[in-house]
Amino acid sequence: MSFREESDDSKDLKKPFLHTGSWYRMGSRQSSMMGSSQVIRESSISVVACVLIVALGPIQFGFTSGYSSPTQTAITDELGLTVSEYSLFGSLSNVGAMVGAIASGQIAEYIGRKGSLMIAAIPNIIGWLAISFAKDSSFLYMGRLLEGFGVGIISYTVPVYIAEIAPQNLRGGLGSVNQLSVTIGIMLAYLLGLFVNWRVLAVLGILPCLILIPGLFFVPESPRWLAKMGMTEEFEASLQVLRGFDTDISIEVNEIKRSVASTGRRATVRFGDLKQRRYWFPLMVGIGLLVLQQLSGTNGVLFYSSTIFESAGITSSNVATFGLGLVQVIATGVATWLVDKTGRRILLIVSSTGMAVSLLVVAVSFFIKDSISNDTTLYSILSIIAVVGVVGMIIAFSLGMGPIPWLIMSEILPVNIKSLAGSTATLANWFCAWIVTLTANIMLNWSGGGTFTIYMVMCIVTVAFVSLYVPETKGRTLEEIQWSFR
């Protein structure tokens, strides 16, 4: 069946939740380049503007991740929570994200990328309100679960949307904006946590989604999703807007049409089909990277960075935590600039190696500190070394293992298994994040040195995995990447 035949059969079956062609529909590409182009060109949306709008979702993601660090003391004191109860609170966002991850692929598949982001924003808003008005742990837990559900959808949908709208020469940098926005959200939570109490901070957490919801009405739907849904007119209109009305998009249109025609519009594949290398290999790479990203322990460090700094002997732990968030933003910004220049693989290897070395420094510092008096000069020196090691770990993580696993997941998954495979990979990531955040506080109380040693070993495993299995996707179209697995 040809692409055109398929689109004719199904064009009325599915429409985007936020209809792409509602304000810039083109009767045909040729006509839009003529009489009406002068009006439309002035209001056209660039890819960068679209990325900046949807990046509000990852900012919400980061704010959720960072919220538990500056608020731990205040919440536990006011509501009388134990360390275990607060650890449960911190980890429940990951439980909610697992549920969101399970639903994310199908939601993004059937109502579009924009529609799924709209749905994700609503539970986030409700969740923050529940936390801000909490009188006991039950409202805290409910709010955290709702936030996590929205974040689970956002964490899958945003990198996929960016990968599908970005031109190949900018896809790495624009895709890395997803993680850059996460780090900005974390930093904002750390910064605002220095000045406002935990209830006001929860109210401020609503703002990214409140801005995102109206912003979604001003960006086009993913042209690749529209093509898959058989909506040919809207697909070409969306792509023309994204590339500019003076740009000839015929080659890219034909590539996407051929890719859709060869794979079909079937949302999922049978489990038996996963035996084919073109399916199991990218799925294995995507899941492997997203699992190893979490098992490196970075979320445990970020969620409880104030506690870690206190254990290291730093008196102004919340200020140090904000400094850590700022460093992470800067390092991720550098990665955004580098990823289309150096490639994905080399940054992943450098990042994982740097994390392993930094974690070794932290582990040794904690082991020695446990055996000496805290009144000695050596203890103070080791505290400083531990903090330097933690900062080094975050810098190394931000240069590769933070942004690139999500980027590669969005690039390598074939279009006809993206909903199933993407949900599975996202679920695996959030499950491991839940395990890490649930156990991090408890493990740190058991042994700081032992905890960081375990994280170091996982970074070494990551170096081996990347070296053996992860392909380079720099400079290739999504269609070329998918064909390479056949």
Tab-separated table of C-alpha atoms in Angstrom:
chain	number	residue	atom	x	y	z
A	1	MET	CA	0.000	0.000	0.000
A	2	SER	CA	1.358	3.421	-0.903
A	3	PHE	CA	1.641	6.303	1.479
A	4	ARG	CA	-1.031	8.262	-0.386
A	5	GLU	CA	-3.468	5.346	-0.417
A	6	GLU	CA	-2.952	4.796	3.286
A	7	SER	CA	-3.488	8.440	4.068
A	8	ASP	CA	-6.699	8.532	2.026
A	9	ASP	CA	-8.072	5.551	3.932
A	10	SER	CA	-7.295	6.901	7.361
A	11	LYS	CA	-7.165	10.684	7.203
A	12	ASP	CA	-10.485	11.001	9.023
A	13	LEU	CA	-9.730	8.354	11.630
A	14	LYS	CA	-7.332	10.277	13.836
A	15	LYS	CA	-6.799	13.989	14.328
A	16	PRO	CA	-4.230	15.624	16.601
A	17	PHE	CA	-5.523	16.726	19.996
A	18	LEU	CA	-4.264	20.219	19.137
A	19	HIS	CA	-4.896	20.353	15.408
A	20	THR	CA	-1.691	21.260	13.619
A	21	GLY	CA	-3.216	22.919	10.597
A	22	SER	CA	-5.662	25.125	12.450
A	23	TRP	CA	-3.829	28.393	11.876
A	24	TYR	CA	-1.229	27.828	9.207
A	25	ARG	CA	-2.792	25.143	7.006
A	26	MET	CA	-1.568	25.184	3.418
A	27	GLY	CA	-3.837	23.995	0.634
A	28	SER	CA	-0.657	22.802	-1.016
A	29	ARG	CA	3.002	23.507	-0.652
A	30	GLN	CA	3.085	25.225	-3.995
A	31	SER	CA	0.237	27.635	-3.259
A	32	SER	CA	1.641	28.612	0.110
A	33	MET	CA	4.911	29.585	-1.515
A	34	MET	CA	3.045	32.085	-3.660
A	35	GLY	CA	0.309	34.572	-2.765
A	36	SER	CA	-0.193	33.838	0.948
A	37	SER	CA	3.463	33.317	1.759
A	38	GLN	CA	4.091	36.949	2.650
A	39	VAL	CA	1.584	36.799	5.513
A	40	ILE	CA	2.522	33.345	6.695
A	41	ARG	CA	6.279	33.918	6.577
A	42	GLU	CA	5.999	36.695	9.141
A	43	SER	CA	4.291	34.391	11.641
A	44	SER	CA	6.255	31.218	10.949
A	45	ILE	CA	7.690	29.340	13.922
A	46	SER	CA	11.320	28.236	13.954
A	47	VAL	CA	12.484	24.912	15.332
A	48	VAL	CA	14.358	26.700	18.099
A	49	ALA	CA	11.215	28.516	19.248
A	50	CYS	CA	9.311	25.212	19.317
A	51	VAL	CA	12.058	23.577	21.370
A	52	LEU	CA	12.087	26.455	23.854
A	53	ILE	CA	8.339	26.128	24.410
A	54	VAL	CA	8.281	22.356	24.938
A	55	ALA	CA	11.414	22.705	27.117
A	56	LEU	CA	9.099	24.015	29.839
A	57	GLY	CA	8.133	20.369	30.348
A	58	PRO	CA	11.663	19.242	31.294
A	59	ILE	CA	12.002	22.329	33.516
A	60	GLN	CA	8.999	20.953	35.401
A	61	PHE	CA	10.740	17.557	35.435
A	62	GLY	CA	13.865	19.104	36.972
A	63	PHE	CA	11.934	21.148	39.526
A	64	THR	CA	10.270	17.952	40.724
A	65	SER	CA	13.667	16.237	41.026
A	66	GLY	CA	15.262	19.151	42.868
A	67	TYR	CA	12.386	19.900	45.230
A	68	SER	CA	13.196	17.195	47.791
A	69	SER	CA	16.718	18.435	48.543
A	70	PRO	CA	16.223	21.952	50.019
A	71	THR	CA	12.928	21.033	51.698
A	72	GLN	CA	13.905	17.876	53.606
A	73	THR	CA	14.589	19.463	56.997
A	74	ALA	CA	11.557	21.776	56.918
A	75	ILE	CA	9.065	19.116	55.832
A	76	THR	CA	10.301	16.459	58.255
A	77	ASP	CA	10.226	18.942	61.153
A	78	GLU	CA	6.792	20.407	60.378
A	79	LEU	CA	5.018	17.143	59.526
A	80	GLY	CA	7.040	14.885	61.809
A	81	LEU	CA	8.330	12.500	59.124
A	82	THR	CA	11.090	9.963	59.693
A	83	VAL	CA	14.030	9.544	57.318
A	84	SER	CA	12.347	6.485	55.773
A	85	GLU	CA	9.048	8.340	55.301
A	86	TYR	CA	10.779	11.252	53.632
A	87	SER	CA	12.764	8.855	51.439
A	88	LEU	CA	9.438	7.344	50.387
A	89	PHE	CA	8.141	10.829	49.577
A	90	GLY	CA	11.216	11.569	47.478
A	91	SER	CA	10.952	8.288	45.590
A	92	LEU	CA	7.194	8.386	44.917
A	93	SER	CA	7.691	10.749	41.978
A	94	ASN	CA	9.532	7.875	40.322
A	95	VAL	CA	6.654	5.485	41.056
A	96	GLY	CA	4.250	7.929	39.407
A	97	ALA	CA	6.707	8.359	36.534
A	98	MET	CA	6.707	4.599	35.975
A	99	VAL	CA	2.941	4.687	35.510
A	100	GLY	CA	3.319	7.717	33.246
A	101	ALA	CA	6.032	5.942	31.283
A	102	ILE	CA	3.774	2.929	30.664
A	103	ALA	CA	1.076	5.232	29.281
A	104	SER	CA	3.372	7.729	27.528
A	105	GLY	CA	4.009	5.812	24.318
A	106	GLN	CA	0.363	5.049	23.628
A	107	ILE	CA	-0.789	8.540	24.595
A	108	ALA	CA	1.806	10.157	22.319
A	109	GLU	CA	0.897	7.677	19.592
A	110	TYR	CA	-2.846	8.214	19.546
A	111	ILE	CA	-3.316	11.896	20.351
A	112	GLY	CA	0.024	13.277	19.226
A	113	ARG	CA	3.062	14.729	20.937
A	114	LYS	CA	1.375	18.039	21.751
A	115	GLY	CA	-1.733	16.416	23.150
A	116	SER	CA	0.303	14.178	25.439
A	117	LEU	CA	2.193	17.191	26.818
A	118	MET	CA	-1.120	18.894	27.533
A	119	ILE	CA	-2.307	15.827	29.441
A	120	ALA	CA	1.008	15.671	31.353
A	121	ALA	CA	0.691	19.274	32.538
A	122	ILE	CA	-2.613	18.769	34.369
A	123	PRO	CA	-1.560	16.178	37.016
A	124	ASN	CA	1.607	18.186	37.620
A	125	ILE	CA	-0.439	21.236	38.549
A	126	ILE	CA	-2.776	19.229	40.790
A	127	GLY	CA	0.183	17.464	42.424
A	128	TRP	CA	1.959	20.683	43.361
A	129	LEU	CA	-1.236	22.087	44.847
A	130	ALA	CA	-1.707	18.916	46.927
A	131	ILE	CA	1.826	19.255	48.333
A	132	SER	CA	1.474	22.960	49.069
A	133	PHE	CA	-1.682	22.381	51.156
A	134	ALA	CA	-0.530	19.118	52.780
A	135	LYS	CA	-1.310	18.703	56.495
A	136	ASP	CA	0.043	15.174	56.726
A	137	SER	CA	2.016	12.652	54.710
A	138	SER	CA	-0.995	11.400	52.712
A	139	PHE	CA	-1.350	14.627	50.718
A	140	LEU	CA	2.415	14.770	50.245
A	141	TYR	CA	2.436	11.271	48.829
A	142	MET	CA	-0.569	11.856	46.572
A	143	GLY	CA	0.902	15.060	45.177
A	144	ARG	CA	4.255	13.439	44.550
A	145	LEU	CA	2.617	10.549	42.683
A	146	LEU	CA	0.638	12.938	40.472
A	147	GLU	CA	3.744	14.981	39.696
A	148	GLY	CA	5.588	11.812	38.805
A	149	PHE	CA	2.840	10.672	36.429
A	150	GLY	CA	3.118	13.914	34.468
A	151	VAL	CA	6.906	13.795	34.507
A	152	GLY	CA	6.865	10.212	33.189
A	153	ILE	CA	4.940	11.345	30.111
A	154	ILE	CA	7.115	14.435	29.667
A	155	SER	CA	10.367	12.461	29.893
A	156	TYR	CA	9.370	10.331	26.893
A	157	THR	CA	7.443	12.836	24.777
A	158	VAL	CA	9.742	15.870	24.791
A	159	PRO	CA	12.930	14.167	23.484
A	160	VAL	CA	10.876	12.300	20.852
A	161	TYR	CA	9.172	15.515	19.706
A	162	ILE	CA	12.453	17.418	19.501
A	163	ALA	CA	14.149	14.602	17.553
A	164	GLU	CA	11.241	14.457	15.110
A	165	ILE	CA	11.165	18.192	14.350
A	166	ALA	CA	14.900	18.999	14.349
A	167	PRO	CA	17.036	19.026	11.181
A	168	GLN	CA	19.820	16.436	11.282
A	169	ASN	CA	22.647	18.978	11.693
A	170	LEU	CA	21.029	20.474	14.796
A	171	ARG	CA	19.338	17.419	16.287
A	172	GLY	CA	22.069	16.668	18.827
A	173	GLY	CA	22.233	20.181	20.217
A	174	LEU	CA	18.490	20.723	20.233
A	175	GLY	CA	17.917	17.267	21.695
A	176	SER	CA	20.326	18.082	24.518
A	177	VAL	CA	18.169	21.093	25.405
A	178	ASN	CA	15.860	18.524	27.029
A	179	GLN	CA	18.451	17.667	29.697
A	180	LEU	CA	19.638	21.282	29.907
A	181	SER	CA	16.093	22.264	30.836
A	182	VAL	CA	15.979	19.516	33.459
A	183	THR	CA	19.126	20.923	35.063
A	184	ILE	CA	17.681	24.446	34.966
A	185	GLY	CA	14.598	23.140	36.776
A	186	ILE	CA	16.780	21.482	39.417
A	187	MET	CA	18.829	24.661	39.884
A	188	LEU	CA	15.694	26.780	40.218
A	189	ALA	CA	14.357	24.460	42.930
A	190	TYR	CA	17.677	24.725	44.793
A	191	LEU	CA	17.837	28.520	44.389
A	192	LEU	CA	14.241	29.298	45.336
A	193	GLY	CA	14.490	26.832	48.223
A	194	LEU	CA	17.014	29.199	49.829
A	195	PHE	CA	14.443	31.996	50.080
A	196	VAL	CA	10.938	30.522	50.388
A	197	ASN	CA	9.395	27.820	52.549
A	198	TRP	CA	8.446	24.446	51.158
A	199	ARG	CA	4.775	25.283	50.644
A	200	VAL	CA	5.496	28.406	48.588
A	201	LEU	CA	8.137	26.459	46.657
A	202	ALA	CA	5.465	23.898	45.731
A	203	VAL	CA	3.190	26.666	44.430
A	204	LEU	CA	6.057	28.045	42.311
A	205	GLY	CA	6.445	24.562	40.835
A	206	ILE	CA	3.140	25.079	39.000
A	207	LEU	CA	4.486	27.902	36.810
A	208	PRO	CA	6.274	25.895	34.058
A	209	CYS	CA	3.119	23.925	33.252
A	210	LEU	CA	0.903	27.010	33.432
A	211	ILE	CA	3.076	28.586	30.736
A	212	LEU	CA	3.431	25.357	28.741
A	213	ILE	CA	-0.314	24.819	28.256
A	214	PRO	CA	-0.992	28.012	26.220
A	215	GLY	CA	2.407	27.707	24.543
A	216	LEU	CA	1.415	24.374	22.979
A	217	PHE	CA	-1.173	26.158	20.836
A	218	PHE	CA	1.623	28.004	19.022
A	219	VAL	CA	3.840	25.097	17.958
A	220	PRO	CA	3.212	22.589	15.142
A	221	GLU	CA	2.657	18.907	15.711
A	222	SER	CA	5.519	16.519	14.843
A	223	PRO	CA	5.542	16.104	11.047
A	224	ARG	CA	6.698	12.489	11.360
A	225	TRP	CA	3.769	11.659	13.609
A	226	LEU	CA	1.372	13.356	11.194
A	227	ALA	CA	2.884	11.386	8.313
A	228	LYS	CA	2.452	8.158	10.231
A	229	MET	CA	-1.179	9.022	10.904
A	230	GLY	CA	-1.705	9.504	7.143
A	231	MET	CA	-2.386	13.242	7.474
A	232	THR	CA	-0.433	14.246	4.384
A	233	GLU	CA	-1.558	17.848	4.089
A	234	GLU	CA	-0.901	18.623	7.755
A	235	PHE	CA	2.414	16.732	7.646
A	236	GLU	CA	3.754	18.849	4.773
A	237	ALA	CA	2.402	22.045	6.337
A	238	SER	CA	4.087	21.279	9.654
A	239	LEU	CA	7.424	20.468	8.025
A	240	GLN	CA	7.311	23.606	5.870
A	241	VAL	CA	6.671	25.789	8.911
A	242	LEU	CA	9.535	24.137	10.811
A	243	ARG	CA	12.009	24.487	7.944
A	244	GLY	CA	10.896	27.935	6.769
A	245	PHE	CA	8.703	28.899	3.836
A	246	ASP	CA	11.648	29.633	1.543
A	247	THR	CA	13.044	26.127	2.049
A	248	ASP	CA	12.579	23.290	-0.425
A	249	ILE	CA	11.385	20.382	1.700
A	250	SER	CA	10.684	17.937	-1.129
A	251	ILE	CA	13.678	15.670	-0.403
A	252	GLU	CA	12.875	15.417	3.313
A	253	VAL	CA	9.182	14.874	2.547
A	254	ASN	CA	10.007	11.982	0.241
A	255	GLU	CA	12.390	10.394	2.786
A	256	ILE	CA	9.762	10.496	5.497
A	257	LYS	CA	7.092	9.136	3.141
A	258	ARG	CA	9.324	6.234	2.122
A	259	SER	CA	10.117	5.468	5.749
A	260	VAL	CA	6.446	5.486	6.741
A	261	ALA	CA	5.433	3.420	3.715
A	262	SER	CA	8.103	0.799	4.464
A	263	THR	CA	7.202	0.399	8.121
A	264	GLY	CA	3.469	0.942	7.988
A	265	ARG	CA	1.381	2.830	10.497
A	266	ARG	CA	0.965	-0.084	12.878
A	267	ALA	CA	1.619	1.354	16.351
A	268	THR	CA	3.206	-1.789	17.730
A	269	VAL	CA	4.793	-4.980	16.495
A	270	ARG	CA	4.209	-8.553	17.571
A	271	PHE	CA	6.601	-9.889	20.202
A	272	GLY	CA	7.833	-12.379	17.645
A	273	ASP	CA	9.000	-9.485	15.456
A	274	LEU	CA	11.367	-8.356	18.212
A	275	LYS	CA	13.655	-11.231	17.240
A	276	GLN	CA	14.682	-9.153	14.229
A	277	ARG	CA	17.903	-7.193	14.766
A	278	ARG	CA	16.360	-3.952	13.498
A	279	TYR	CA	14.039	-4.095	16.539
A	280	TRP	CA	15.874	-5.820	19.385
A	281	PHE	CA	19.207	-4.050	18.919
A	282	PRO	CA	17.980	-0.420	19.167
A	283	LEU	CA	15.639	-1.454	21.980
A	284	MET	CA	18.534	-3.048	23.873
A	285	VAL	CA	20.721	0.040	23.378
A	286	GLY	CA	17.958	2.432	24.451
A	287	ILE	CA	17.048	0.467	27.569
A	288	GLY	CA	20.696	-0.174	28.459
A	289	LEU	CA	21.679	3.493	28.335
A	290	LEU	CA	18.648	4.715	30.285
A	291	VAL	CA	19.100	2.049	32.973
A	292	LEU	CA	22.816	2.729	33.366
A	293	GLN	CA	22.105	6.466	33.521
A	294	GLN	CA	20.202	5.881	36.750
A	295	LEU	CA	22.369	3.154	38.264
A	296	SER	CA	25.285	5.593	38.261
A	297	GLY	CA	23.520	7.101	41.298
A	298	THR	CA	23.244	10.670	40.049
A	299	ASN	CA	19.599	11.010	41.054
A	300	GLY	CA	20.460	9.855	44.562
A	301	VAL	CA	23.126	12.570	44.752
A	302	LEU	CA	20.814	15.261	43.378
A	303	PHE	CA	17.779	14.326	45.488
A	304	TYR	CA	19.761	14.318	48.729
A	305	SER	CA	22.699	16.611	47.915
A	306	SER	CA	22.100	18.741	51.035
A	307	THR	CA	22.383	15.636	53.229
A	308	ILE	CA	25.536	14.558	51.388
A	309	PHE	CA	27.155	17.955	51.908
A	310	GLU	CA	26.217	17.906	55.588
A	311	SER	CA	27.807	14.449	55.889
A	312	ALA	CA	30.925	15.854	54.240
A	313	GLY	CA	31.083	18.582	56.895
A	314	ILE	CA	29.800	21.536	54.838
A	315	THR	CA	27.832	23.895	57.090
A	316	SER	CA	25.966	25.863	54.353
A	317	SER	CA	24.723	22.730	52.631
A	318	ASN	CA	21.778	24.357	50.825
A	319	VAL	CA	24.034	27.037	49.330
A	320	ALA	CA	26.471	24.335	48.253
A	321	THR	CA	23.563	22.437	46.702
A	322	PHE	CA	22.571	25.491	44.648
A	323	GLY	CA	26.188	25.823	43.510
A	324	LEU	CA	26.033	22.187	42.429
A	325	GLY	CA	22.880	22.897	40.412
A	326	LEU	CA	24.529	25.891	38.737
A	327	VAL	CA	27.569	23.823	37.805
A	328	GLN	CA	25.277	21.182	36.314
A	329	VAL	CA	23.510	23.758	34.130
A	330	ILE	CA	26.821	25.111	32.814
A	331	ALA	CA	28.220	21.641	32.092
A	332	THR	CA	25.036	20.556	30.316
A	333	GLY	CA	25.161	23.743	28.252
A	334	VAL	CA	28.678	22.774	27.162
A	335	ALA	CA	27.399	19.302	26.218
A	336	THR	CA	24.621	20.891	24.139
A	337	TRP	CA	27.294	22.744	22.163
A	338	LEU	CA	29.613	19.735	21.827
A	339	VAL	CA	27.244	16.907	20.941
A	340	ASP	CA	26.933	17.760	17.228
A	341	LYS	CA	30.663	18.453	16.971
A	342	THR	CA	32.288	15.502	18.728
A	343	GLY	CA	29.551	12.881	18.422
A	344	ARG	CA	27.516	10.917	20.954
A	345	ARG	CA	29.797	7.943	21.667
A	346	ILE	CA	32.939	9.851	22.638
A	347	LEU	CA	30.991	12.098	25.022
A	348	LEU	CA	29.362	9.072	26.654
A	349	ILE	CA	32.732	7.372	27.190
A	350	VAL	CA	34.401	10.540	28.517
A	351	SER	CA	31.419	11.238	30.752
A	352	SER	CA	31.262	7.730	32.261
A	353	THR	CA	35.017	7.619	32.805
A	354	GLY	CA	34.978	11.012	34.520
A	355	MET	CA	32.129	9.895	36.765
A	356	ALA	CA	33.992	6.723	37.763
A	357	VAL	CA	37.126	8.691	38.706
A	358	SER	CA	35.111	11.296	40.646
A	359	LEU	CA	33.165	8.642	42.525
A	360	LEU	CA	36.395	6.858	43.436
A	361	VAL	CA	37.663	10.099	44.997
A	362	VAL	CA	34.431	10.550	46.972
A	363	ALA	CA	34.370	6.921	48.138
A	364	VAL	CA	37.976	7.008	49.373
A	365	SER	CA	37.324	10.306	51.182
A	366	PHE	CA	34.313	8.897	53.023
A	367	PHE	CA	36.100	5.659	53.929
A	368	ILE	CA	39.014	7.569	55.487
A	369	LYS	CA	36.723	10.090	57.227
A	370	ASP	CA	34.868	7.253	58.940
A	371	SER	CA	38.078	6.144	60.655
A	372	ILE	CA	39.363	9.484	61.971
A	373	SER	CA	38.153	12.157	64.381
A	374	ASN	CA	36.132	15.026	62.968
A	375	ASP	CA	38.256	17.527	64.906
A	376	THR	CA	41.390	16.900	62.849
A	377	THR	CA	42.743	18.944	59.948
A	378	LEU	CA	42.740	15.825	57.764
A	379	TYR	CA	38.996	15.459	58.305
A	380	SER	CA	38.413	19.000	56.995
A	381	ILE	CA	40.638	18.373	53.985
A	382	LEU	CA	38.836	15.151	53.184
A	383	SER	CA	35.493	16.964	53.413
A	384	ILE	CA	36.651	19.412	50.772
A	385	ILE	CA	37.951	16.563	48.591
A	386	ALA	CA	34.575	14.769	48.882
A	387	VAL	CA	32.713	17.892	47.752
A	388	VAL	CA	35.113	18.342	44.819
A	389	GLY	CA	34.491	14.725	43.872
A	390	VAL	CA	30.699	15.165	43.958
A	391	VAL	CA	30.979	18.304	41.806
A	392	GLY	CA	33.274	16.436	39.406
A	393	MET	CA	30.745	13.622	39.155
A	394	ILE	CA	27.923	16.025	38.288
A	395	ILE	CA	30.062	17.809	35.685
A	396	ALA	CA	31.032	14.497	34.068
A	397	PHE	CA	27.409	13.291	34.145
A	398	SER	CA	26.177	16.504	32.545
A	399	LEU	CA	28.683	16.253	29.684
A	400	GLY	CA	27.279	12.968	28.415
A	401	MET	CA	25.306	10.544	30.557
A	402	GLY	CA	22.723	13.200	31.416
A	403	PRO	CA	21.542	14.399	27.984
A	404	ILE	CA	22.705	11.743	25.520
A	405	PRO	CA	20.798	8.574	26.593
A	406	TRP	CA	17.480	10.373	26.090
A	407	LEU	CA	18.738	11.785	22.796
A	408	ILE	CA	19.862	8.397	21.470
A	409	MET	CA	16.635	6.724	22.609
A	410	SER	CA	14.633	9.242	20.579
A	411	GLU	CA	16.894	8.778	17.532
A	412	ILE	CA	17.338	5.022	17.178
A	413	LEU	CA	13.895	3.530	17.868
A	414	PRO	CA	12.066	2.562	14.641
A	415	VAL	CA	8.888	4.541	14.104
A	416	ASN	CA	6.575	1.517	14.188
A	417	ILE	CA	7.807	0.336	17.607
A	418	LYS	CA	8.533	3.752	19.092
A	419	SER	CA	5.458	3.815	21.318
A	420	LEU	CA	6.055	0.330	22.765
A	421	ALA	CA	9.852	0.488	22.881
A	422	GLY	CA	9.973	4.102	24.073
A	423	SER	CA	7.543	3.373	26.894
A	424	THR	CA	9.551	0.293	27.882
A	425	ALA	CA	12.856	2.188	27.924
A	426	THR	CA	11.327	5.093	29.857
A	427	LEU	CA	9.729	2.694	32.331
A	428	ALA	CA	13.078	0.957	32.900
A	429	ASN	CA	14.724	4.342	33.525
A	430	TRP	CA	12.139	5.420	36.065
A	431	PHE	CA	12.101	2.054	37.810
A	432	CYS	CA	15.851	2.290	38.363
A	433	ALA	CA	15.471	5.933	39.422
A	434	TRP	CA	12.919	4.823	42.009
A	435	ILE	CA	15.254	2.151	43.364
A	436	VAL	CA	18.155	4.627	43.575
A	437	THR	CA	16.189	7.450	45.228
A	438	LEU	CA	14.430	5.074	47.637
A	439	THR	CA	17.699	3.542	48.791
A	440	ALA	CA	20.127	6.483	48.523
A	441	ASN	CA	19.355	8.066	51.900
A	442	ILE	CA	19.354	4.684	53.635
A	443	MET	CA	22.598	3.618	51.945
A	444	LEU	CA	24.294	6.895	52.835
A	445	ASN	CA	23.353	6.322	56.480
A	446	TRP	CA	24.829	2.807	56.179
A	447	SER	CA	28.105	3.801	54.494
A	448	GLY	CA	28.926	6.828	52.373
A	449	GLY	CA	32.068	5.201	51.015
A	450	GLY	CA	30.286	1.946	50.220
A	451	THR	CA	27.449	3.768	48.439
A	452	PHE	CA	29.756	5.717	46.152
A	453	THR	CA	31.817	2.600	45.423
A	454	ILE	CA	28.711	0.827	44.106
A	455	TYR	CA	27.903	3.813	41.888
A	456	MET	CA	31.510	3.839	40.615
A	457	VAL	CA	31.294	0.197	39.506
A	458	MET	CA	28.165	0.972	37.484
A	459	CYS	CA	30.000	3.798	35.696
A	460	ILE	CA	32.729	1.344	34.684
A	461	VAL	CA	30.041	-0.999	33.324
A	462	THR	CA	28.658	1.937	31.338
A	463	VAL	CA	32.015	2.576	29.650
A	464	ALA	CA	32.122	-1.053	28.506
A	465	PHE	CA	28.505	-1.005	27.289
A	466	VAL	CA	28.969	2.158	25.224
A	467	SER	CA	32.218	0.901	23.714
A	468	LEU	CA	30.651	-2.388	22.632
A	469	TYR	CA	27.106	-1.581	21.597
A	470	VAL	CA	26.175	2.092	21.178
A	471	PRO	CA	26.220	3.323	17.535
A	472	GLU	CA	27.180	6.837	16.465
A	473	THR	CA	24.125	8.778	15.247
A	474	LYS	CA	25.760	12.145	14.602
A	475	GLY	CA	25.013	13.665	11.191
A	476	ARG	CA	22.454	11.036	10.117
A	477	THR	CA	18.747	11.468	9.512
A	478	LEU	CA	16.314	9.451	11.602
A	479	GLU	CA	15.452	7.463	8.503
A	480	GLU	CA	19.138	6.654	7.841
A	481	ILE	CA	19.631	5.526	11.439
A	482	GLN	CA	16.643	3.183	11.228
A	483	TRP	CA	17.767	1.728	7.919
A	484	SER	CA	21.204	0.960	9.419
A	485	PHE	CA	19.628	-1.617	11.748
A	486	ARG	CA	18.048	-3.616	8.941
